[in-house]
Amino acid sequence: MHVNTQEYIDKLINDLKAKDSHEIEFIQAVEEFLPTIIPFLEDNPTFIEKNILSLILEPERVIQFRVPWQADNGDWHVNRGYRVQFNSAIGPYKGGLRFHPSVNLSILKFLGFEQIFKNSLTNQPIGGGKGGSDFDPKGRSDSEIMRFCQSFMTELQKHIGPDLDVPAGDIGVGAREIGFLYGQYKRLRQSDMGILTGKPVGFNGSLIRTEATGYGLVYLVHHLLKDKGDSLKDKTVKLSGSGNVAIYTIEKIQELGGKVLTASDSSGFIYDSEGIDLKLLKEIKEVRRGRLTEYIEQRPNASYQTGSVWDFSVQADIALPCATQNEINAVQAEILVKDGIRIVAEGANMPSTNQALEVYQAGNICYLPAKAANAGGVAVSALEMSQNSQRLSWTRHAVDENLNLIMKDIYETISETAKRYATAGDYAAGANIAGFAKVAEAMYAQGLV
Ligand code: GLU
């Protein structure tokens, strides 16, 4: 069968748009992905002949369930819970749970789809999945969060297992939530430490898991700069977010001699020309679960501004979006180009719109996509799974060294793959092709059913 690859890709996208027109974020992720893998498909026509792409766009299984829970004031609420088991070709489904009011099937399918290739790039034996709920944790007490997590896990436990599907955290799901989810699983199914990752270190979690996404992001940028004979020393950074990924990105940037000028939450952002005071930021976000406005009360030289940090001009060398999907549009990307930003590396999942990506390319910004750049988190989750199976706890140093090696390996893989199939420096194509090749080969080898 001879098929024009571009026509084949266009048809897949059009079919998807016709069938699931409301899944805007999922369509966006697919539209970014498919065109970049054309050169690989042309080299490997079997994958077109066997229609592996249609298969890979369809989750193996989607589970949706209701989550009833009671608020402290006695009111009863019902939220939607989901688990998208997207692809298990190279290992058990692996990916986080997101609790945020914006969660719907489109968001979880885009996240699950990206997770397949991200997990493949880590070279760990993990498939791709994602789950969560449209539950809004903001302003909820510890007991409300606990009751919600218990109700969510009461249903989810029927569908997961250490060799089947291993969830973890994402936006709105941190150590506290993982603790409650784990406790409920144990209550219902007996102890099984390998059922979730991102567990607190005191009960079978891995050292460095909390830091892993942020550290990994910085390691990847470090390896890119090293390859160009440069380093992070004295580099300035425009960063968004103030959650787990942002905090440990700031920590590692500072350790390697760089300076982070901004951080943000859903209401606004702080600008600190002397560099973010990490101790203060951690105290506000991790201890008090407070808002960023509290930062300027103690740092009079810093400023706070409502709105998106990406709407404002900040002269810096590197931009690290660490908040959420679609936080940078084309107009905001133009501001990055004008401000002289040289590198955009994504700590969040799909923080740049596809139009923003075009602006990066036209403006010669070096772009490290989320699939590669934030893979450190899930990579250390895979190391946590290994430790749980071994019933051993590795040292901080051992996990950190492994993480750094995995990120170095990812940099080399995406860089070599870009040179071979696309153009040198097209790390988006490099990540998509390298991530896809391994999964597609595994699917083909296992027989198409
Ligand atoms: N939610 C994280 C991600 O986007 C981590 C997933 C995991 O550790 O399983 O990759």
mmCIF file of N, CA, C and O and ligand atoms in Angstrom, residues 83 93-98 111 115 118-119 126 129-130 166-171 173 197-198 209 213 245 347-349 370 374-382 384-385, ligand 1:
data_model
loop_
_atom_site.group_PDB
_atom_site.id
_atom_site.type_symbol
_atom_site.label_atom_id
_atom_site.label_comp_id
_atom_site.label_asym_id
_atom_site.label_seq_id
_atom_site.Cartn_x
_atom_site.Cartn_y
_atom_site.Cartn_z
ATOM 1 N N ARG A 83 -9.507 7.714 35.175
ATOM 2 C CA ARG A 83 -8.174 7.188 34.918
ATOM 3 C C ARG A 83 -8.119 6.824 33.440
ATOM 4 O O ARG A 83 -8.947 6.042 32.957
ATOM 5 N N TYR A 93 0.873 1.133 33.076
ATOM 6 C CA TYR A 93 0.467 2.537 32.909
ATOM 7 C C TYR A 93 1.086 3.333 34.045
ATOM 8 O O TYR A 93 1.034 2.916 35.202
ATOM 9 N N LYS A 94 1.647 4.485 33.716
ATOM 10 C CA LYS A 94 2.309 5.303 34.741
ATOM 11 C C LYS A 94 2.049 6.752 34.430
ATOM 12 O O LYS A 94 2.232 7.207 33.293
ATOM 13 N N GLY A 95 1.613 7.478 35.428
ATOM 14 C CA GLY A 95 1.365 8.904 35.256
ATOM 15 C C GLY A 95 0.570 9.423 36.434
ATOM 16 O O GLY A 95 0.007 8.630 37.203
ATOM 17 N N GLY A 96 0.532 10.723 36.571
ATOM 18 C CA GLY A 96 -0.018 11.331 37.775
ATOM 19 C C GLY A 96 -1.520 11.433 37.813
ATOM 20 O O GLY A 96 -2.236 11.100 36.857
ATOM 21 N N LEU A 97 -1.995 11.914 38.965
ATOM 22 C CA LEU A 97 -3.407 12.263 39.173
ATOM 23 C C LEU A 97 -3.459 13.768 39.369
ATOM 24 O O LEU A 97 -2.667 14.326 40.118
ATOM 25 N N ARG A 98 -4.386 14.412 38.676
ATOM 26 C CA ARG A 98 -4.531 15.866 38.804
ATOM 27 C C ARG A 98 -5.879 16.192 39.414
ATOM 28 O O ARG A 98 -6.909 15.724 38.925
ATOM 29 N N LEU A 111 -2.709 14.832 28.529
ATOM 30 C CA LEU A 111 -1.636 14.518 29.484
ATOM 31 C C LEU A 111 -1.194 13.061 29.352
ATOM 32 O O LEU A 111 0.001 12.755 29.378
ATOM 33 N N GLN A 115 2.369 11.620 28.141
ATOM 34 C CA GLN A 115 3.053 10.772 29.124
ATOM 35 C C GLN A 115 3.645 9.515 28.466
ATOM 36 O O GLN A 115 4.706 9.043 28.863
ATOM 37 N N LYS A 118 6.940 10.647 26.931
ATOM 38 C CA LYS A 118 7.831 11.106 28.002
ATOM 39 C C LYS A 118 8.410 9.892 28.729
ATOM 40 O O LYS A 118 9.623 9.784 28.937
ATOM 41 N N ASN A 119 7.511 8.965 29.092
ATOM 42 C CA ASN A 119 7.950 7.793 29.843
ATOM 43 C C ASN A 119 8.889 6.937 29.002
ATOM 44 O O ASN A 119 9.872 6.383 29.508
ATOM 45 N N ILE A 126 8.014 1.830 31.713
ATOM 46 C CA ILE A 126 6.721 2.383 32.129
ATOM 47 C C ILE A 126 5.891 2.834 30.928
ATOM 48 O O ILE A 126 6.374 3.525 30.044
ATOM 49 N N GLY A 129 -0.175 6.777 31.332
ATOM 50 C CA GLY A 129 -1.544 6.939 31.818
ATOM 51 C C GLY A 129 -1.671 8.264 32.542
ATOM 52 O O GLY A 129 -0.674 8.959 32.773
ATOM 53 N N LYS A 130 -2.882 8.637 32.855
ATOM 54 C CA LYS A 130 -3.112 9.869 33.620
ATOM 55 C C LYS A 130 -4.496 9.787 34.223
ATOM 56 O O LYS A 130 -5.373 9.116 33.670
ATOM 57 N N VAL A 166 0.248 2.462 37.993
ATOM 58 C CA VAL A 166 0.808 3.063 39.209
ATOM 59 C C VAL A 166 0.684 4.597 39.150
ATOM 60 O O VAL A 166 1.535 5.265 38.571
ATOM 61 N N PRO A 167 -0.382 5.155 39.720
ATOM 62 C CA PRO A 167 -0.536 6.619 39.707
ATOM 63 C C PRO A 167 0.467 7.334 40.623
ATOM 64 O O PRO A 167 1.161 6.698 41.418
ATOM 65 N N ALA A 168 0.508 8.641 40.477
ATOM 66 C CA ALA A 168 1.374 9.493 41.300
ATOM 67 C C ALA A 168 0.690 10.849 41.410
ATOM 68 O O ALA A 168 -0.514 10.960 41.175
ATOM 69 N N GLY A 169 1.461 11.880 41.731
ATOM 70 C CA GLY A 169 0.882 13.217 41.858
ATOM 71 C C GLY A 169 0.949 14.015 40.573
ATOM 72 O O GLY A 169 1.582 13.618 39.587
ATOM 73 N N ASP A 170 0.278 15.141 40.566
ATOM 74 C CA ASP A 170 0.344 16.147 39.508
ATOM 75 C C ASP A 170 -0.236 17.404 40.176
ATOM 76 O O ASP A 170 -0.244 17.482 41.419
ATOM 77 N N ILE A 171 -0.752 18.342 39.403
ATOM 78 C CA ILE A 171 -1.304 19.560 40.010
ATOM 79 C C ILE A 171 -2.391 19.178 41.031
ATOM 80 O O ILE A 171 -3.274 18.378 40.735
ATOM 81 N N VAL A 173 -2.169 17.369 43.630
ATOM 82 C CA VAL A 173 -1.929 16.092 44.317
ATOM 83 C C VAL A 173 -0.454 16.025 44.708
ATOM 84 O O VAL A 173 0.420 15.826 43.865
ATOM 85 N N THR A 197 3.374 6.176 43.497
ATOM 86 C CA THR A 197 4.692 6.779 43.731
ATOM 87 C C THR A 197 4.503 8.217 44.175
ATOM 88 O O THR A 197 3.409 8.776 44.052
ATOM 89 N N GLY A 198 5.605 8.783 44.691
ATOM 90 C CA GLY A 198 5.516 10.120 45.277
ATOM 91 C C GLY A 198 5.072 9.996 46.723
ATOM 92 O O GLY A 198 4.574 10.957 47.315
ATOM 93 N N ARG A 209 12.283 12.308 45.085
ATOM 94 C CA ARG A 209 11.089 12.323 44.232
ATOM 95 C C ARG A 209 10.440 13.708 44.238
ATOM 96 O O ARG A 209 10.010 14.194 43.201
ATOM 97 N N THR A 213 11.236 16.599 39.421
ATOM 98 C CA THR A 213 10.817 17.258 38.179
ATOM 99 C C THR A 213 11.620 18.550 37.980
ATOM 100 O O THR A 213 12.154 18.806 36.892
ATOM 101 N N VAL A 245 7.125 21.859 41.196
ATOM 102 C CA VAL A 245 8.082 21.892 40.081
ATOM 103 C C VAL A 245 8.875 23.198 40.120
ATOM 104 O O VAL A 245 10.115 23.210 40.030
ATOM 105 N N GLY A 347 8.736 23.036 32.273
ATOM 106 C CA GLY A 347 8.542 22.257 33.495
ATOM 107 C C GLY A 347 7.113 21.772 33.598
ATOM 108 O O GLY A 347 6.841 20.693 34.116
ATOM 109 N N ALA A 348 6.169 22.571 33.093
ATOM 110 C CA ALA A 348 4.759 22.165 33.071
ATOM 111 C C ALA A 348 4.510 21.318 31.825
ATOM 112 O O ALA A 348 5.363 21.237 30.933
ATOM 113 N N ASN A 349 3.346 20.677 31.745
ATOM 114 C CA ASN A 349 2.987 19.905 30.560
ATOM 115 C C ASN A 349 2.263 20.798 29.552
ATOM 116 O O ASN A 349 1.278 21.443 29.893
ATOM 117 N N ALA A 370 8.198 19.739 26.960
ATOM 118 C CA ALA A 370 7.862 19.107 28.244
ATOM 119 C C ALA A 370 8.174 17.614 28.283
ATOM 120 O O ALA A 370 8.676 17.112 29.286
ATOM 121 N N ASN A 374 10.438 17.765 31.441
ATOM 122 C CA ASN A 374 9.929 17.481 32.794
ATOM 123 C C ASN A 374 9.854 15.982 33.081
ATOM 124 O O ASN A 374 9.181 15.551 34.016
ATOM 125 N N ALA A 375 10.603 15.191 32.313
ATOM 126 C CA ALA A 375 10.568 13.730 32.481
ATOM 127 C C ALA A 375 11.251 13.250 33.763
ATOM 128 O O ALA A 375 11.107 12.091 34.152
ATOM 129 N N GLY A 376 11.973 14.140 34.435
ATOM 130 C CA GLY A 376 12.697 13.736 35.649
ATOM 131 C C GLY A 376 11.761 13.248 36.746
ATOM 132 O O GLY A 376 12.123 12.344 37.514
ATOM 133 N N GLY A 377 10.565 13.830 36.826
ATOM 134 C CA GLY A 377 9.621 13.440 37.877
ATOM 135 C C GLY A 377 9.201 11.986 37.724
ATOM 136 O O GLY A 377 9.354 11.175 38.641
ATOM 137 N N VAL A 378 8.722 11.665 36.549
ATOM 138 C CA VAL A 378 8.248 10.288 36.333
ATOM 139 C C VAL A 378 9.425 9.311 36.315
ATOM 140 O O VAL A 378 9.292 8.146 36.710
ATOM 141 N N ALA A 379 10.598 9.782 35.912
ATOM 142 C CA ALA A 379 11.783 8.901 35.924
ATOM 143 C C ALA A 379 12.097 8.463 37.349
ATOM 144 O O ALA A 379 12.330 7.274 37.614
ATOM 145 N N VAL A 380 12.037 9.422 38.290
ATOM 146 C CA VAL A 380 12.307 9.034 39.687
ATOM 147 C C VAL A 380 11.134 8.226 40.254
ATOM 148 O O VAL A 380 11.324 7.366 41.120
ATOM 149 N N SER A 381 9.930 8.437 39.732
ATOM 150 C CA SER A 381 8.824 7.553 40.117
ATOM 151 C C SER A 381 9.152 6.105 39.734
ATOM 152 O O SER A 381 8.881 5.173 40.495
ATOM 153 N N ALA A 382 9.734 5.934 38.551
ATOM 154 C CA ALA A 382 10.118 4.577 38.125
ATOM 155 C C ALA A 382 11.209 4.031 39.059
ATOM 156 O O ALA A 382 11.209 2.840 39.396
ATOM 157 N N GLU A 384 11.443 4.825 42.158
ATOM 158 C CA GLU A 384 10.714 4.495 43.398
ATOM 159 C C GLU A 384 10.075 3.109 43.268
ATOM 160 O O GLU A 384 10.099 2.304 44.204
ATOM 161 N N MET A 385 9.514 2.813 42.090
ATOM 162 C CA MET A 385 8.930 1.477 41.863
ATOM 163 C C MET A 385 9.998 0.398 42.026
ATOM 164 O O MET A 385 9.767 -0.647 42.633
HETATM 165 N N1 GLU B 1 2.628 14.087 36.934
HETATM 166 C C1 GLU B 1 4.020 13.932 36.605
HETATM 167 C C2 GLU B 1 4.213 14.051 35.114
HETATM 168 O O1 GLU B 1 3.548 14.847 34.471
HETATM 169 C C3 GLU B 1 4.633 12.690 37.239
HETATM 170 C C4 GLU B 1 3.969 11.392 36.966
HETATM 171 C C5 GLU B 1 4.515 10.219 37.771
HETATM 172 O O2 GLU B 1 5.426 10.411 38.578
HETATM 173 O O3 GLU B 1 4.008 9.119 37.578
HETATM 174 O O4 GLU B 1 5.062 13.431 34.516
#
